[in-house]
Coordinates of C-alpha atoms in Angstrom, one line a residue:
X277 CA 71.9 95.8 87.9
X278 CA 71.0 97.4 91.2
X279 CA 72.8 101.1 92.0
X280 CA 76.0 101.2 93.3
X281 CA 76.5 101.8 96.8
X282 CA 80.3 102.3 96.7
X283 CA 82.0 103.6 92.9
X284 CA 85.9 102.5 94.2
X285 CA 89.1 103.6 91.8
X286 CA 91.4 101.3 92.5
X287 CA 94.9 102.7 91.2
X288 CA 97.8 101.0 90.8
X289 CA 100.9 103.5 91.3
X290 CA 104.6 103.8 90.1
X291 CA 103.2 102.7 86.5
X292 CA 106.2 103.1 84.6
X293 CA 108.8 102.1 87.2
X294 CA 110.5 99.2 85.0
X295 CA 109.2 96.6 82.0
X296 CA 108.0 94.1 84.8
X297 CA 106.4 96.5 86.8
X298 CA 104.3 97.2 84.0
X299 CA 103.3 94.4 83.0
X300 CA 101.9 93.4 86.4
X301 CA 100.2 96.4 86.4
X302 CA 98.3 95.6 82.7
X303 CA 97.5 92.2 83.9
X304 CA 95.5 93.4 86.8
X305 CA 93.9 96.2 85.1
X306 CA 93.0 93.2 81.9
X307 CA 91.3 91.3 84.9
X308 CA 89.5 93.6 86.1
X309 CA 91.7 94.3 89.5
X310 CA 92.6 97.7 89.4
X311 CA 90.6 100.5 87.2
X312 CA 93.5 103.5 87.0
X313 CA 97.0 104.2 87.2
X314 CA 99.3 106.4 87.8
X315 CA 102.4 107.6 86.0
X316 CA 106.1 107.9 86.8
X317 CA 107.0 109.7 83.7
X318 CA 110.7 110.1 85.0
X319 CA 111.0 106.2 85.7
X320 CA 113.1 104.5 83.4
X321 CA 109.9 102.7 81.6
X322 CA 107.6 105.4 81.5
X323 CA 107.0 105.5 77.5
X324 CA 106.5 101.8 77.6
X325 CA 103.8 102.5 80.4
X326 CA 102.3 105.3 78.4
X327 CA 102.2 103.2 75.5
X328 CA 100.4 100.2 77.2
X329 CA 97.9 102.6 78.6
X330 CA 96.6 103.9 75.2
X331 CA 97.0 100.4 73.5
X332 CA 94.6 99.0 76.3
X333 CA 92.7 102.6 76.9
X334 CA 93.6 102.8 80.6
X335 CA 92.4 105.8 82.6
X336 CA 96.1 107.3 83.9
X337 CA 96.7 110.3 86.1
X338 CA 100.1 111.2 86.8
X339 CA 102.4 110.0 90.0
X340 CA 104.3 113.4 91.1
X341 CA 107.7 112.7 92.3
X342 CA 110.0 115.1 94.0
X343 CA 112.2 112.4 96.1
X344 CA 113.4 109.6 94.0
X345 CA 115.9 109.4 90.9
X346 CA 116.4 112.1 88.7
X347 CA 114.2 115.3 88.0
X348 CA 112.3 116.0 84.4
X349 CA 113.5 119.3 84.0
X350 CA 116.6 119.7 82.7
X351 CA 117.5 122.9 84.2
X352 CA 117.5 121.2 88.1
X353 CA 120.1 118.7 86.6
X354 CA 122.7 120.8 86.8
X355 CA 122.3 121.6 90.4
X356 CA 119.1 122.2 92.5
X357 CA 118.1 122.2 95.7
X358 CA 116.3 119.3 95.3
X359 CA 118.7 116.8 94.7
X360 CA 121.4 115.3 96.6
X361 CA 125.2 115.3 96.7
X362 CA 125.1 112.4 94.3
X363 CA 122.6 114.2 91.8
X364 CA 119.7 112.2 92.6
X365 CA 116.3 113.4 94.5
X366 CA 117.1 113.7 98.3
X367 CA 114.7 110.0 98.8
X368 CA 111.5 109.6 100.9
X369 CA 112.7 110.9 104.8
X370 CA 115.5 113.4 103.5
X371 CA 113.4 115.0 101.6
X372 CA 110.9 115.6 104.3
X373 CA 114.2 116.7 106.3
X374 CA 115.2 119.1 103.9
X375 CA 112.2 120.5 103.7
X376 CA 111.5 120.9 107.4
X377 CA 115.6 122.6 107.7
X378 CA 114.1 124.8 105.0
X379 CA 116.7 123.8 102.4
X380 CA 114.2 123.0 99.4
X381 CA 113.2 125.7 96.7
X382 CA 109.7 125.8 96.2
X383 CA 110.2 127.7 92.8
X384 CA 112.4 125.1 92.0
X385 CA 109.7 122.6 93.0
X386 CA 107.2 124.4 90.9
X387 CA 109.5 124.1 87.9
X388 CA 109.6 120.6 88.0
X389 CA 106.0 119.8 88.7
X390 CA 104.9 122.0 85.6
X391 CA 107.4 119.9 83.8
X392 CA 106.3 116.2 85.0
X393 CA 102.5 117.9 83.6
X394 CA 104.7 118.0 80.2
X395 CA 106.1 115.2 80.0
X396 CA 103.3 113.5 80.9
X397 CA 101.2 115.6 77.6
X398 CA 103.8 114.3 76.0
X399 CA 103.6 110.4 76.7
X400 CA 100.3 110.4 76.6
X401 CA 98.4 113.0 74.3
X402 CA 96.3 114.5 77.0
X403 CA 96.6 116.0 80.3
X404 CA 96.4 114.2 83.6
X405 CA 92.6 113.0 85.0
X406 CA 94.4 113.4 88.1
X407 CA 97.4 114.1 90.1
X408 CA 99.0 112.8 93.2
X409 CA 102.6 112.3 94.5
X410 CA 105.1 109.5 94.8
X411 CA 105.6 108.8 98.8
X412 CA 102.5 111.3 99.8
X413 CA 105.2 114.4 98.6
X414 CA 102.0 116.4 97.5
X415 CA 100.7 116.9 100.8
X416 CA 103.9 118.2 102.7
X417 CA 103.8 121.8 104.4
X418 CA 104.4 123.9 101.7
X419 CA 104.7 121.8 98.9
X420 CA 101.0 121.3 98.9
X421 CA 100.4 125.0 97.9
X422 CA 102.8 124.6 94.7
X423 CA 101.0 121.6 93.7
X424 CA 97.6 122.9 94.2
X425 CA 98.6 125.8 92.0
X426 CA 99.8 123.8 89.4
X427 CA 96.7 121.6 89.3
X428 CA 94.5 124.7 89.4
X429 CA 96.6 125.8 86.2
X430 CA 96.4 123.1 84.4
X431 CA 92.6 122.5 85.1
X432 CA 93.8 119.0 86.6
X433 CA 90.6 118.4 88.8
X434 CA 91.6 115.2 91.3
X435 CA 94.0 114.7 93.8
X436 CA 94.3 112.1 96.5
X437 CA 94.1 112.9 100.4
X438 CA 95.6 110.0 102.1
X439 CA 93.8 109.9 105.3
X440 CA 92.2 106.6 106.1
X441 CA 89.7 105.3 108.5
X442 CA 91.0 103.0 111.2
X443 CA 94.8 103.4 111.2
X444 CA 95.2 103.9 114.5
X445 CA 93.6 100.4 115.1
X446 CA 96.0 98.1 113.5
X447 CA 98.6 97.5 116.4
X448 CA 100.1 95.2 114.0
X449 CA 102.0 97.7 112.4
X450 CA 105.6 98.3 112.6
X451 CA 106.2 101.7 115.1
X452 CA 108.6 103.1 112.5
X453 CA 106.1 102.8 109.5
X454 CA 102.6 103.8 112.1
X455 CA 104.7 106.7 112.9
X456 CA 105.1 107.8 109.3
X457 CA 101.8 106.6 108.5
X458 CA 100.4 108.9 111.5
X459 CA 102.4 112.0 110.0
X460 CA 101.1 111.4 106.5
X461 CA 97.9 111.6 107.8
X462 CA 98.6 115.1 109.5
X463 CA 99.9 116.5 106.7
X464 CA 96.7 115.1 104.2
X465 CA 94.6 117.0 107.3
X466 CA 96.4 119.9 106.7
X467 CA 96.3 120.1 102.9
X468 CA 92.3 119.8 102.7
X469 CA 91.8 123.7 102.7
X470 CA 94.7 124.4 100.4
X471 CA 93.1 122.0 98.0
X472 CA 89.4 123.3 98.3
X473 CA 90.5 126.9 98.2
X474 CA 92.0 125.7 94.8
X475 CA 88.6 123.5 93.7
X476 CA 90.4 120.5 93.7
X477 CA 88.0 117.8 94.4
X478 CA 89.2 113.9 95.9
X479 CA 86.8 110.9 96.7
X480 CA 85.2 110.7 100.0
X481 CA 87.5 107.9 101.1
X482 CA 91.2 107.1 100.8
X483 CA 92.2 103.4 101.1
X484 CA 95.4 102.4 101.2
X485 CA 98.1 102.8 104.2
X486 CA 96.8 99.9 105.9
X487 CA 96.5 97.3 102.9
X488 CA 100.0 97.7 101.6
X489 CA 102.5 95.1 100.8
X490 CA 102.2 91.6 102.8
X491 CA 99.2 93.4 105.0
X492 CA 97.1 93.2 101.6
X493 CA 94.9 90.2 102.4
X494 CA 90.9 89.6 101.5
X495 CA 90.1 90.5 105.2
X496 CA 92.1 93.6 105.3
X497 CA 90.3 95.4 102.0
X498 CA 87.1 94.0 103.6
X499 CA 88.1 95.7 107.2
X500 CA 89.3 99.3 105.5
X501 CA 86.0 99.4 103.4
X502 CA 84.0 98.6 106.3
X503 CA 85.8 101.3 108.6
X504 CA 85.4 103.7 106.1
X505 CA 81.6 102.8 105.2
X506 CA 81.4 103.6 109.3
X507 CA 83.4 106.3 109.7
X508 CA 81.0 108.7 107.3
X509 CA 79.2 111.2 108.9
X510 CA 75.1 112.2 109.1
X511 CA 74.5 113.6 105.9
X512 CA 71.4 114.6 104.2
X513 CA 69.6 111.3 104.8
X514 CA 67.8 110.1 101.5
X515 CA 70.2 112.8 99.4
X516 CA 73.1 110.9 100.7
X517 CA 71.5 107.4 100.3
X518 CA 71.3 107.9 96.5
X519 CA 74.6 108.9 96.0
X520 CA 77.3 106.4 95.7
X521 CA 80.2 106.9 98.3
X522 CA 83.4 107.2 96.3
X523 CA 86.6 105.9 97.6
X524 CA 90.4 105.5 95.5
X525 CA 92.1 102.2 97.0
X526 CA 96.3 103.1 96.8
X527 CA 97.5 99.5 95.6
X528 CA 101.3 98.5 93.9
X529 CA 100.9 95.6 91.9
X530 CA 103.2 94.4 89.6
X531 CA 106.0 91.5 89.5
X532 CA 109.2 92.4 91.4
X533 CA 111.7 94.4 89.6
X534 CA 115.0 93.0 88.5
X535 CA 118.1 94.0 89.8
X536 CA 119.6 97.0 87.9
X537 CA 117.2 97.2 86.3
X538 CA 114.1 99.4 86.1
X539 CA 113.9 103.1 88.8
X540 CA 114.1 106.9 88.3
X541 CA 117.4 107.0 87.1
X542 CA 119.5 105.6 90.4
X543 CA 118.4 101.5 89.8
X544 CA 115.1 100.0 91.4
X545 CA 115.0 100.0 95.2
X546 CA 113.9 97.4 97.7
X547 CA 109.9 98.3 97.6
X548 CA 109.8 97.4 93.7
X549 CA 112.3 94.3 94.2
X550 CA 110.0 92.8 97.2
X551 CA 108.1 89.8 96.4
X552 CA 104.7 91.9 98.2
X553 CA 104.3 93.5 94.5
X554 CA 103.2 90.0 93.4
X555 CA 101.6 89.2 96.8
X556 CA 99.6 92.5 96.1
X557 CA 98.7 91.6 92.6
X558 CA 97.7 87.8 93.3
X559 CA 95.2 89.1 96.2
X560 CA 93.4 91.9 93.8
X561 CA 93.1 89.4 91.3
X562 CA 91.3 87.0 93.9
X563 CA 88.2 85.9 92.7
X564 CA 86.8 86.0 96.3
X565 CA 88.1 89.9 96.6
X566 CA 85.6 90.2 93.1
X567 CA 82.5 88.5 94.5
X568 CA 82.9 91.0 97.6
X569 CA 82.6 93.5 95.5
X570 CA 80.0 92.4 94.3
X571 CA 77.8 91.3 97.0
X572 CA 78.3 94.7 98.5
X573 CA 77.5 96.8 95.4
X574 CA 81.0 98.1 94.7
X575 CA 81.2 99.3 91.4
X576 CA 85.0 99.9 90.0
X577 CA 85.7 102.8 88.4
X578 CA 88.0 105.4 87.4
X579 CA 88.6 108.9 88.3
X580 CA 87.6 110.1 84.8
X581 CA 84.0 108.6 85.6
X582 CA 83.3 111.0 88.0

C-alpha cells in the first residue's frame, strides 16, 4: 500500500450526549466513518458512551464543557460563577458574555476541568489521548491558559485549534454563524502560543466549521481538504514530502435526539434534535466520501497514532 499523503482523525463529538446519539456515533466508527471521539462525561449517556468505546476499542479523548448543562464537580453545584440563575452552565454566547464582563472564575473553571479529567479516568480507565472543548470553550481569552495548564498536568498531549483554511470563502454561510465562525478563529490564533509554551501539540490542519450540519456534502469535505492541502506553507522540500500532513476533521454524527430525552442535565437542545446529525452520518458513511480517501492517499486515523 503506497505512503499516506494525508493521516486524517476524523472525530465524532458530544459522544455521550443521549442513547441515540451514541449509537450513531458506533455505527460510523463500525464503518469505518469516523476514527475517534470525544466525550461528554457530564451528558446524561456518558457511561453508556464509555462503555461502547472499550466494548469496540475506540480511541476517545475527552469533550471539555464549560457552557451547557450541569457541571462535574460537585462543589460548583451549589453556586458558581459558572452557572446561571437556573443552575445550569451560562450556554454557548452567555458564556462568552460572561466572560468578556469578567464575571467567570477561572479558579472555578480550573476546578471543574481537573474534575471532567476525573470523571473521564473514571469512565474509561485511562486518561484522555486528547482534549478539546464543547462549542470551541478551550480557546477563549483566558480560559485557554487554565486548560493548557491542566493538560500540561495531566500529561494530556493533543488539543484541537479550530482554524480552518477557506472560511472566509464560503459566502454561503449564514452572517450570524460566519461571524461566530470568524471570532472562533481569532481566538484559536490567539491560543497557539499558550498551547506551545505548554508542549501541547495539534495536527497541522483543522477541518470542520465549514462542513457542519446540512453544509456536510462529498464536495464540501473534498473543497476543505483541498484548501487546506493549498494553504500549507514551503517547508523543507523532500523532509516535508515524506511526512504525512495530519489533519482532525470536527464531525457530529449520530441520529437525532428524542425529545426529553438525552443533554447535560437541562434536556437535549435543537443541534442534537436536528435531522443534520443523520444527514452528517449518511454522508461520512458514503461510499464515494471512502474511495476519495482513497484515491488521494488519506489514511484515517486516530490521535493516539501519532
Amino acid at each position: 500500500m503506497p505512503q499516506a499523503k494525508i493521516k486524517l482523525v476524523v472525530t465524532g463529538d458530544d459522544f455521550g450526549y443521549c442513547q441515540k446519539r451514541n449509537r450513531g456515533i458506533v455505527d460510523c466508527f463500525q464503518a469505518g466513518s469516523i476514527s475517534n471521539v470525544s466525550l461528554l462525561v457530564n451528558a446524561c449517556s456518558a457511561k453508556d458512551a464509555a462503555d461502547l468505546a472499550k466494548r469496540h476499542h475506540m480511541p476517545i479523548g475527552l469533550h471539555a464543557n464549560l457552557s451547557e448543562g450541569l457541571p462535574v464537580c460537585p462543589t460548583l453545584r451549589t453556586g458558581s460563577t459558572l452557572m446561571n440563575d437556573d443552575g445550569f452552565f451560562h450556554g454557548k454566547m452567555e458564556f462568552r458574555k460572561e466572560l468578556q464582563n469578567g464575571q467567570l472564575s477561572m479558579a472555578e473553571v480550573e476546578l471543574e476541568l481537573r474534575a471532567q479529567v476525573k470523571r473521564f479516568c473514571d469512565l474509561t480507565g485511562h486518561l484522555p489521548h486528547h482534549m478539546d472543548g464543547h462549542q470551541h470553550v478551550h480557546v477563549l481569552p483566558e480560559i485557554r491558559e487554565v486548560f493548557a495548564q491542566v493538560l500540561s498536568d495531566y500529561s494530556i498531549p493533543y488539543t484541537r485549534v479550530p482554524v480552518e483554511h477557506g472560511l472566509q470563502a464560503c459566502p454561503w454561510l449564514p452572517p450570524a454563524l460566519r461571524e461566530f465562525y470568524t471570532q472562533v478563529e481569532k481566538d484559536a490564533r490567539d491560543s497557539v502560543a499558550v498551547f506551545r509554551r505548554h508542549g501541547i501539540r495539534w495536527p497541522d490542519t483543522y477541518l470542520g466549521l465549514t462542513t457542519m450540519g446540512a453544509h456536510m456534502s462529498l464536495a464540501s469535505i473534498q473543497t476543505a481538504i483541498t484548501n487546506a492541502m493549498e494553504a500549507r506553507p514551503p517547508g523543507d522540500g523532500e523532509a516535508q514530502m515524506e511526512r504525512p500532513v495530519t489533519m482532525e476533521l470536527m464531525v457530529h454524527p449520530g441520529y437525532p435526539s428524542d425529545p426529553q430525552q438525552g443533554g447535560c442535565g437541562q434536556g437535549p437542545d435543537e443541534f442534537s434534535q436536528s435531522p443534520e446529525r443523520k444527514h452528517e452520518l449518511d454522508v461520512l458513511s458514503d461510499p464515494r466520501l471512502h474511495a476519495f480517501y482513497a484515491q488521494e492517499r488519506i489514511q484515517l486515523c486516530a490521535f493516539r497514532d501519532f
